[in-house]
């Protein structure tokens, strides 16, 4: 499969990238809004613990969907590197490293998401803790998961700035897609100061979804201008 993707045309690669990007967005929204948002009650450890134990299957499904999201994110990071390297191989490689760093941090943070199932279990070694302590610990793990994801957003912000810059400089994608990416990247960088990032999150997320939606539609419908991609790759001394 890897060889098939490598040998595919730039337009087909772009459409594959768009498909993975769409899946990343959908899985992220499902896991965050329809699982975590439904089960986790902010500031209420007892209610959160009750929801998790009552809907254990849904909570575990959320973890699985989170992992699918991150697998898709890693895939689009690699694919975007390949698509954008005709513009600048070094900048595209740097963007890929930053994007993968964000993926690693966010994936690791998901261990704290699933930890409450262990903490709230019936293992005998947990009997030294009271029910209230275990519930508080479970909510703490979920908070660590959220903060880990927020740290990852900073790296995704730098990644978006670089890919946006490359898109603007490219001859095979509309510059407006890069401009939207630049604004989205600046928004995610607000998480350099988490209180500001959390406060602005609804607006940042809306802007990010706008840019991601426009890019996804373009990639799925039009792909890239294959002739211009090959011209830019040739000018950079690359083989397609």
Steps between C-alpha positions, in 0.01 A plus 500: 500500500787736583660436161166553326454839667861595421451420131161673480456823307518830693127554446414158640733558796322827567161328497627228733628776729159666492329172591732444797454863605121464491519181707727676751249781546199268529662263749630789710157664515330171588744407778516849650141620467289185504704292744714720726256788487216269597670301776742743665337752734744784563571541871277208606711190564211289630272567202787439256587167666135392492470588131819311410397185687144515368615550141824302513464378139450852367800625697719221358368578151609859551855381572499284185375790288767728648766252386349485150507882496870504582583231243328712235683811626835327461402389150404850384820643651705263286285560193514880534877478522504317168256742338672818616867406469524638142456845658777449756618158610668633816200704617262214420721260696510737797122530488469121495724465806295758690175332394625157605616641834147626559363157405733324745405733786129472429513121465689468830244724670227252404649254751367734767160494329467122540659493849170573685370158396789345694464735795124444528533123459457245776863394537579401859808722521277807459315423824748718692336804338155630578239526225528879508879485459473265202239722336719807550799315359298394194398861433861609547614255231240641264627852571857388423372353173344836409814694585716257304278554197533878552880471495474305175295786351801730534705269276207470260492881496863521386426221251202691360708818464766319297257305281298818448816682392586218259147499360513874434834458320384200301382531141268199517263596785291820549686749724181569699523149645845585633377831643225319690762254625718785623215654699410160642860442604515836677183405685641170627812681622279673758544177698855615574308666783232236576252729684483718188474198271212348695318833512530553126453135408144526355613774260830332416327168435246666271778668302697175489198305375439762231854469369503121533161470329609716206821302460324165525241593237769630265719191540210257455345678202797651317812346656793706377590648165711205392680680218608786726598256777732319260639831371580618852644159591715509187620852578597379848697212349257230621361196334124456542 
